[in-house]
Amino acid sequence: MDKTRNSKLGNRYLIVLIVAIIFMGCKDDPKPEVIEEEIAVLEEPIETYEFGFKLEDYIVKRDTIRKGDTFGVILDRNHVGYPKIFNIAEKAKDTFDIRRSLQVGKPYTLLCAKDSLETAKCFIYQPNLEEYVVINFQDSIQAYKSRKPIKYVEKTATGVITNNISETLDEQGLSPRLAYKMADEIYAWTIDFRRLQKGDRFKVIYTDKYIDDTIYTGVHNIKAAYFEHNHEPFYAFEFETDSVKGIIDYFNEEAKNLRRAFLKAPVKFKRISSRYNLKRRIAVYGYKVRPHRGTDFAASIGTPIMATANGTVTKSSYTGGNGNYVKIRHNATYETQYLHMKKRNVKVGQFVKQGDVIGWVGMTGNTGGPHVCYRFWKNGKQVDPFKQKLPEAKPISDSLKVKYLDFIKPIKYELDNILFKPVILDEDLPEQTIIKQANS
Ligand SMILES: [Zn+2]
């Protein structure tokens, strides 16, 4: 359990025997002089608290809900009789419906009496890592929900790219989520992480999340980042533009939004299987030029397809070639279309927001494998979205801009003062380095 807490304590006498051996620098007498000393240290008795209970007062039984387990079965096993079980369930009902809400595989803890029967006195159920439900029936019956304390720890990291970002993070034992967040959430429109250069480098200020001080749940957010790509600096600062809706965006040092009005791709965790290519030749068509005006993103069947920008659905139908498809008009200039869906999720005339799920990846229509063919129109002409200078996302308002620039001042100062670790030269690296499959 909580090792750090326990190791500090200990209810026993610690007899520390210090033997100090001092060699006297006298050549005539080679015998060392030995000084013995006994020190008694009285430490505090162990007190371990969890869920607000002093665990030493009970026999603590931990388990997970198994198939066939109900609140009644568990309590019955632990010597609580049925009339009482019924009474407990009734009284706890308004807080937590024990009859329905227990899920197989979720952990629970029983606090039992320190007697020969070990009768259960308290049942604690954990539906997730953060929350827990206490049903205490040792005296009167009490039921309540609570949360484990969450701690955010701010950290900084730096890295220099020698091969790819994953390797750089891995070498330092840093989370791959940092790479994902930088590549997909922060710099998706400014830096192509598949084309990083050797010597590109970054600094980040981020927070790690811990539950109950001990359970690490990963990188929570990136507060600020600095990425030097091809010797060009790219700053990014996290800023909440709407505290009511909880909208968070990244802006640069001049308050410019780093996001564009369009998402880079209509699916997450994508792999581009075929790019926009007007000169494409395909074997099945006798190597004749069959231009591909879409971008194919391979993804498994059922992967949600997202609208890449706000807009109104103009088509949601089925044709032999396109299969199930959806088309969206975003403004007077731009339209997008999504093909080969397994199922559509929107109707013509419906307004969709960026990121809304409009359907799911399938292989309907003329297609060889599960993917979404993403088509992009500018002024009625199909273009390659990756070659477009797309409009920026909503700029920050003038009143917020002042606030923003003030907000980032100390953060930028902190970021600028983080030093890069000295670069490890190639000859210092071990011969055998693990070559990681880039997840492109
Ligand atoms: Zn296609």
Coordinates of C-alpha atoms and ligand atoms in Angstrom, one line a residue:
M1 CA 0.0 0.0 0.0
D2 CA 1.4 3.3 1.0
K3 CA 5.0 2.4 1.4
T4 CA 6.4 5.9 1.9
R5 CA 4.0 6.5 4.7
N6 CA 4.7 3.2 6.4
S7 CA 8.5 3.4 6.1
K8 CA 8.6 6.6 8.0
L9 CA 6.8 5.0 11.0
G10 CA 7.3 1.8 13.0
N11 CA 6.2 1.0 16.5
R12 CA 9.2 -0.8 17.6
Y13 CA 12.3 0.3 19.5
L14 CA 15.0 0.7 17.1
I15 CA 18.3 -0.1 18.6
V16 CA 20.9 1.5 16.6
L17 CA 24.3 0.3 17.4
I18 CA 26.9 2.6 16.2
V19 CA 30.3 1.2 16.1
A20 CA 32.8 3.7 15.4
I21 CA 36.2 2.4 14.8
I22 CA 38.9 4.9 15.0
F23 CA 42.3 4.0 14.0
M24 CA 44.7 5.9 16.0
G25 CA 47.6 6.9 13.9
C26 CA 50.1 5.4 16.3
K27 CA 52.5 3.0 14.7
D28 CA 53.6 1.6 18.1
D29 CA 50.1 0.3 18.9
P30 CA 48.4 -1.4 15.9
K31 CA 45.2 -2.2 17.8
P32 CA 42.2 0.0 16.8
E33 CA 40.4 1.8 19.5
V34 CA 36.7 0.8 19.5
I35 CA 33.9 3.1 20.8
E36 CA 30.5 1.5 21.2
E37 CA 27.4 3.5 21.7
E38 CA 23.7 2.5 22.1
I39 CA 21.0 4.9 21.0
A40 CA 17.3 4.1 21.6
V41 CA 14.8 5.7 19.2
L42 CA 11.2 5.6 20.0
E43 CA 9.1 6.0 16.9
E44 CA 5.4 6.8 16.6
P45 CA 3.0 3.8 16.3
I46 CA 1.8 3.0 12.8
E47 CA -1.4 4.8 11.8
T48 CA -2.5 4.2 8.3
Y49 CA -5.6 6.0 7.1
E50 CA -7.5 5.1 3.9
F51 CA -11.0 6.2 2.9
G52 CA -11.0 8.1 6.2
F53 CA -10.6 5.0 8.4
K54 CA -7.7 4.0 10.6
L55 CA -6.9 0.7 9.0
E56 CA -5.2 -0.7 12.1
D57 CA -8.6 -0.8 13.9
Y58 CA -9.9 -3.4 11.5
I59 CA -9.1 -6.6 9.6
V60 CA -8.9 -5.3 6.1
K61 CA -10.1 -7.5 3.3
R62 CA -9.6 -6.4 -0.3
D63 CA -11.1 -8.1 -3.3
T64 CA -12.8 -7.3 -6.6
I65 CA -16.4 -8.0 -7.5
R66 CA -16.7 -11.4 -9.1
K67 CA -19.4 -12.9 -11.3
G68 CA -22.3 -13.7 -9.1
D69 CA -21.3 -11.3 -6.3
T70 CA -24.0 -9.1 -4.9
F71 CA -23.8 -6.8 -1.9
G72 CA -25.9 -9.5 -0.1
V73 CA -23.7 -12.4 -1.1
I74 CA -20.5 -10.5 0.0
L75 CA -21.9 -9.5 3.3
D76 CA -23.4 -12.9 4.0
R77 CA -20.0 -14.4 3.4
N78 CA -18.7 -12.0 6.1
H79 CA -21.2 -12.9 8.8
V80 CA -23.8 -10.1 8.3
G81 CA -27.3 -11.6 8.5
Y82 CA -30.0 -11.0 5.9
P83 CA -32.5 -8.8 7.7
K84 CA -29.6 -6.4 8.4
I85 CA -28.3 -6.6 4.8
F86 CA -31.8 -5.6 3.6
N87 CA -31.9 -2.7 6.1
I88 CA -28.5 -1.5 5.0
A89 CA -29.4 -1.6 1.3
E90 CA -32.6 0.3 1.9
K91 CA -30.9 3.1 3.9
A92 CA -28.0 3.4 1.4
K93 CA -30.3 3.4 -1.6
D94 CA -30.5 7.2 -2.0
T95 CA -26.7 7.5 -2.1
F96 CA -25.9 4.4 -4.0
D97 CA -28.0 1.6 -5.3
I98 CA -25.9 -1.4 -4.2
R99 CA -28.3 -3.8 -5.7
R100 CA -27.6 -2.6 -9.2
S101 CA -24.4 -0.6 -9.3
L102 CA -21.7 -3.2 -8.5
Q103 CA -19.7 -4.0 -11.5
V104 CA -17.6 -7.2 -12.0
G105 CA -13.9 -6.5 -11.8
K106 CA -14.2 -3.4 -9.6
P107 CA -12.3 -3.4 -6.3
Y108 CA -13.9 -3.3 -2.9
T109 CA -12.7 -3.2 0.6
L110 CA -14.3 -4.7 3.7
L111 CA -13.4 -3.4 7.1
C112 CA -14.1 -6.2 9.6
A113 CA -14.1 -6.6 13.3
K114 CA -11.0 -7.8 15.0
D115 CA -12.7 -10.8 16.5
S116 CA -12.9 -14.5 15.8
L117 CA -15.8 -14.1 13.3
E118 CA -14.3 -11.1 11.5
T119 CA -17.8 -9.7 11.0
A120 CA -17.9 -7.0 8.3
K121 CA -18.5 -3.5 9.6
C122 CA -18.0 -1.4 6.6
F123 CA -18.1 -1.9 2.8
I124 CA -16.1 0.4 0.5
Y125 CA -16.6 0.2 -3.3
Q126 CA -14.4 1.8 -5.9
P127 CA -16.2 2.4 -9.2
N128 CA -13.1 4.1 -10.6
L129 CA -9.6 5.1 -9.4
E130 CA -10.7 8.4 -8.0
E131 CA -14.1 7.9 -6.5
Y132 CA -15.3 5.5 -3.7
V133 CA -18.5 4.7 -2.0
V134 CA -18.6 4.0 1.8
I135 CA -21.4 2.0 3.4
N136 CA -20.6 2.0 7.0
F137 CA -22.9 -0.1 9.3
Q138 CA -20.8 -0.5 12.4
D139 CA -23.1 1.6 14.5
S140 CA -25.9 3.5 12.6
I141 CA -26.0 3.0 8.9
Q142 CA -24.2 5.7 6.9
A143 CA -23.6 5.8 3.1
Y144 CA -21.7 8.5 1.2
K145 CA -19.6 9.0 -1.8
S146 CA -16.1 10.5 -1.7
R147 CA -13.1 11.1 -3.7
K148 CA -9.5 10.3 -3.2
P149 CA -7.2 13.3 -3.0
I150 CA -5.8 14.2 -6.4
K151 CA -2.4 15.8 -6.7
Y152 CA -1.0 17.5 -9.8
V153 CA 2.8 17.8 -9.9
E154 CA 4.3 20.3 -12.3
K155 CA 7.4 19.1 -14.1
T156 CA 9.6 20.3 -16.9
A157 CA 11.4 18.3 -19.6
T158 CA 13.7 19.0 -22.5
G159 CA 14.8 17.0 -25.4
V160 CA 16.9 17.0 -28.5
I161 CA 15.8 15.0 -31.5
T162 CA 18.3 12.6 -32.8
N163 CA 16.0 10.2 -34.6
N164 CA 12.4 10.7 -33.6
I165 CA 10.5 12.2 -30.7
S166 CA 9.4 8.9 -29.2
E167 CA 13.0 7.8 -28.9
T168 CA 14.1 11.1 -27.4
L169 CA 11.3 10.8 -24.7
D170 CA 12.0 7.1 -24.2
E171 CA 15.7 7.7 -23.5
Q172 CA 14.7 10.0 -20.6
G173 CA 11.9 7.8 -19.3
L174 CA 9.3 10.4 -20.3
S175 CA 5.8 9.6 -21.1
P176 CA 4.9 9.0 -24.8
R177 CA 1.8 11.1 -24.1
L178 CA 4.0 14.2 -24.2
A179 CA 4.7 13.4 -27.9
Y180 CA 1.1 12.7 -28.6
K181 CA 0.0 15.9 -27.0
M182 CA 2.6 18.0 -28.7
A183 CA 2.1 16.4 -32.2
D184 CA -1.7 16.1 -32.1
E185 CA -3.0 18.7 -29.8
I186 CA -0.6 21.6 -29.8
Y187 CA 1.5 21.7 -32.9
A188 CA -0.7 19.7 -35.3
W189 CA -0.9 22.6 -37.7
T190 CA 2.6 24.2 -37.2
I191 CA 5.0 21.3 -37.1
D192 CA 4.9 18.0 -39.0
F193 CA 6.2 15.5 -36.4
R194 CA 6.9 12.9 -39.0
R195 CA 9.4 15.3 -40.6
L196 CA 11.4 16.4 -37.6
Q197 CA 15.0 17.3 -38.1
K198 CA 18.0 16.0 -36.2
G199 CA 18.8 18.7 -33.8
D200 CA 15.2 19.9 -33.4
R201 CA 14.7 20.5 -29.7
F202 CA 11.9 21.2 -27.2
K203 CA 11.1 22.2 -23.7
V204 CA 7.9 21.6 -21.9
I205 CA 6.2 22.5 -18.7
Y206 CA 3.6 19.9 -17.9
T207 CA 1.7 18.4 -15.0
D208 CA 1.5 14.8 -13.9
K209 CA -1.6 13.6 -12.1
Y210 CA -1.5 11.4 -9.0
I211 CA -4.4 9.9 -7.1
D212 CA -3.9 9.5 -3.3
D213 CA -0.3 10.7 -3.7
T214 CA 0.7 7.3 -5.0
I215 CA -1.2 6.2 -8.1
Y216 CA 0.4 7.8 -11.2
T217 CA -2.3 8.3 -13.8
G218 CA -0.2 10.0 -16.5
V219 CA 0.5 13.4 -18.0
H220 CA -2.5 15.6 -17.3
N221 CA -1.8 18.6 -19.4
I222 CA 1.0 20.6 -21.1
K223 CA 1.0 24.1 -19.7
A224 CA 3.6 25.5 -22.1
A225 CA 5.9 24.3 -24.7
Y226 CA 8.8 25.6 -26.8
F227 CA 9.7 23.7 -30.0
E228 CA 12.6 24.6 -32.1
H229 CA 12.1 23.1 -35.6
N230 CA 14.6 23.9 -38.3
H231 CA 16.0 26.5 -36.0
E232 CA 12.7 28.3 -35.9
P233 CA 11.1 28.7 -32.4
F234 CA 7.5 27.8 -31.8
Y235 CA 6.0 28.8 -28.5
A236 CA 2.7 27.4 -27.2
F237 CA 0.8 28.4 -24.1
E238 CA -2.3 26.8 -22.7
F239 CA -5.1 29.3 -22.1
E240 CA -8.7 29.0 -21.1
T241 CA -10.7 31.2 -23.4
D242 CA -14.1 30.2 -21.9
S243 CA -14.2 29.3 -18.3
V244 CA -18.0 28.5 -18.5
K245 CA -17.7 26.0 -21.3
G246 CA -14.1 25.1 -20.3
I247 CA -12.6 25.8 -23.7
I248 CA -8.9 25.5 -23.7
D249 CA -6.7 26.4 -26.6
Y250 CA -3.0 26.9 -27.3
F251 CA -1.7 30.3 -28.5
N252 CA 1.8 31.5 -29.4
E253 CA 3.7 34.3 -27.7
E254 CA 1.8 36.9 -29.8
A255 CA -1.6 35.4 -28.9
K256 CA -2.1 33.8 -32.2
N257 CA -4.2 30.6 -32.1
L258 CA -2.1 27.5 -33.0
R259 CA -5.1 25.6 -34.1
R260 CA -6.8 26.0 -37.5
A261 CA -10.4 26.1 -38.3
F262 CA -10.1 22.5 -39.6
L263 CA -8.8 19.3 -37.8
K264 CA -5.9 17.7 -39.6
A265 CA -7.8 14.4 -40.0
P266 CA -11.4 13.2 -39.5
V267 CA -10.2 10.2 -37.4
K268 CA -7.8 9.8 -34.4
F269 CA -4.9 7.4 -34.5
K270 CA -4.9 7.5 -38.2
R271 CA -2.6 6.2 -40.9
I272 CA -2.7 7.9 -44.3
S273 CA -3.0 5.1 -46.8
S274 CA -3.4 7.2 -49.9
R275 CA -2.8 10.9 -50.4
Y276 CA -4.3 13.4 -52.8
N277 CA -2.6 12.5 -56.1
L278 CA -3.6 13.7 -59.5
K279 CA -1.1 11.4 -61.3
R280 CA -2.0 8.2 -59.4
R281 CA -1.8 5.0 -61.6
I282 CA -3.4 1.9 -60.4
A283 CA -2.6 -1.7 -61.5
V284 CA -6.2 -2.8 -61.6
Y285 CA -7.0 0.0 -64.1
G286 CA -4.1 -1.1 -66.3
Y287 CA -1.8 1.6 -64.8
K288 CA -3.9 4.3 -66.4
V289 CA -3.9 7.6 -64.6
R290 CA -6.8 7.5 -62.0
P291 CA -6.4 10.7 -60.0
H292 CA -7.2 10.4 -56.3
R293 CA -8.6 13.7 -55.1
G294 CA -9.2 12.5 -51.6
T295 CA -7.0 11.5 -48.7
D296 CA -7.5 8.0 -47.4
F297 CA -7.2 7.5 -43.7
A298 CA -7.0 3.8 -42.8
A299 CA -8.7 2.9 -39.5
S300 CA -10.5 0.0 -38.1
I301 CA -14.2 -0.5 -38.7
G302 CA -16.2 1.4 -36.2
T303 CA -13.7 4.1 -35.6
P304 CA -15.6 7.4 -35.1
I305 CA -15.4 9.9 -38.0
M306 CA -15.4 13.5 -36.9
A307 CA -16.4 16.7 -38.7
T308 CA -13.2 18.5 -39.2
A309 CA -14.8 21.9 -38.8
N310 CA -18.1 23.5 -37.8
G311 CA -20.7 23.4 -40.6
T312 CA -24.0 22.3 -42.0
V313 CA -24.6 18.8 -43.4
T314 CA -25.6 19.1 -47.1
K315 CA -25.6 15.4 -47.9
S316 CA -26.0 12.3 -45.9
S317 CA -26.8 9.4 -48.3
Y318 CA -25.6 6.3 -50.1
T319 CA -24.2 5.7 -53.6
G320 CA -22.6 2.6 -55.2
G321 CA -19.2 4.2 -55.3
N322 CA -19.1 6.4 -52.2
G323 CA -21.0 4.0 -50.0
N324 CA -22.5 5.8 -47.0
Y325 CA -21.2 9.3 -47.1
V326 CA -21.6 12.7 -45.6
K327 CA -20.9 16.1 -47.0
I328 CA -20.6 19.3 -45.0
R329 CA -20.5 23.0 -46.0
H330 CA -18.4 25.0 -43.6
N331 CA -18.7 28.5 -45.2
A332 CA -18.9 30.1 -48.6
T333 CA -15.4 28.7 -49.4
Y334 CA -15.0 25.3 -47.9
E335 CA -16.8 21.9 -48.0
T336 CA -15.7 18.5 -46.8
Q337 CA -16.9 15.0 -47.6
Y338 CA -16.4 11.6 -45.9
L339 CA -16.8 8.3 -47.7
H340 CA -17.3 4.6 -47.2
M341 CA -18.9 4.9 -43.7
K342 CA -20.3 1.8 -42.0
K343 CA -23.0 4.0 -40.6
R344 CA -24.0 7.7 -40.8
N345 CA -24.8 9.7 -37.7
V346 CA -26.1 13.0 -39.1
K347 CA -29.0 14.3 -41.2
V348 CA -29.1 16.9 -44.0
G349 CA -29.6 20.4 -42.6
Q350 CA -28.0 19.5 -39.2
F351 CA -25.4 21.8 -37.8
V352 CA -22.2 20.0 -36.6
K353 CA -19.3 21.3 -34.5
Q354 CA -15.7 20.5 -35.1
G355 CA -15.0 17.0 -33.6
D356 CA -18.6 15.9 -33.6
V357 CA -19.0 12.2 -34.6
I358 CA -20.8 12.2 -38.0
G359 CA -20.4 8.4 -38.7
W360 CA -18.2 5.4 -38.3
V361 CA -15.4 3.9 -40.5
G362 CA -16.6 1.1 -42.7
M363 CA -16.0 -0.3 -46.2
T364 CA -19.2 0.5 -48.0
G365 CA -19.1 1.5 -51.7
N366 CA -16.1 1.0 -53.9
T367 CA -13.2 0.2 -51.5
G368 CA -10.7 -2.5 -50.8
G369 CA -10.3 -2.0 -47.0
P370 CA -11.7 -0.1 -44.1
H371 CA -10.8 3.6 -44.4
V372 CA -12.4 7.0 -44.6
C373 CA -11.8 8.8 -47.9
Y374 CA -11.7 12.5 -46.9
R375 CA -12.4 15.0 -49.7
F376 CA -11.8 18.7 -49.4
W377 CA -13.3 21.5 -51.5
K378 CA -12.2 25.1 -51.9
N379 CA -14.5 27.2 -54.0
G380 CA -16.1 24.2 -55.5
K381 CA -12.8 22.6 -56.5
Q382 CA -11.3 19.5 -54.9
V383 CA -7.9 20.3 -53.4
D384 CA -5.3 18.7 -51.1
P385 CA -6.0 19.9 -47.6
F386 CA -2.4 19.3 -46.6
K387 CA -1.3 21.9 -49.2
Q388 CA -3.7 24.5 -48.2
K389 CA -3.0 27.5 -45.9
L390 CA -6.2 27.0 -44.0
P391 CA -7.9 29.7 -41.9
E392 CA -6.9 30.0 -38.3
A393 CA -9.3 29.0 -35.6
K394 CA -11.2 31.8 -33.9
P395 CA -8.8 34.5 -32.8
I396 CA -8.6 35.6 -29.3
S397 CA -10.7 38.6 -28.4
D398 CA -9.0 41.9 -27.9
S399 CA -10.0 42.1 -24.2
L400 CA -8.8 38.5 -23.6
K401 CA -5.6 39.2 -25.5
V402 CA -4.4 41.7 -22.8
K403 CA -5.2 39.2 -20.1
Y404 CA -3.5 36.4 -22.1
L405 CA -0.2 38.3 -22.6
D406 CA -0.2 39.1 -18.9
F407 CA -0.9 35.5 -18.0
I408 CA 1.9 34.0 -20.1
K409 CA 4.6 36.5 -19.0
P410 CA 5.9 34.5 -16.0
I411 CA 5.3 31.2 -17.8
K412 CA 7.4 32.3 -20.7
Y413 CA 10.1 33.5 -18.4
E414 CA 10.2 30.1 -16.7
L415 CA 10.2 28.3 -20.1
D416 CA 13.1 30.5 -21.4
N417 CA 15.1 29.7 -18.3
I418 CA 14.9 26.0 -18.6
L419 CA 18.3 24.8 -19.9
F420 CA 18.7 22.1 -22.5
K421 CA 20.5 19.1 -21.2
P422 CA 23.9 18.6 -22.8
V423 CA 23.5 16.7 -26.1
I424 CA 24.7 13.1 -26.0
L425 CA 27.0 12.6 -28.9
D426 CA 26.6 9.6 -31.1
E427 CA 29.8 8.0 -30.0
D428 CA 28.6 8.0 -26.4
L429 CA 25.6 5.9 -27.3
P430 CA 25.7 2.2 -26.9
E431 CA 26.2 0.2 -30.1
Q432 CA 22.8 -1.6 -29.9
T433 CA 20.0 0.9 -29.7
I434 CA 16.5 -0.3 -29.9
I435 CA 14.9 0.7 -33.2
K436 CA 11.3 1.5 -32.5
Q437 CA 8.6 1.2 -35.1
A438 CA 7.4 4.7 -35.8
N439 CA 3.7 4.8 -35.5
S440 CA 3.0 6.8 -38.6
Ligands
ZN1 ZN -10.0 7.9 -51.3

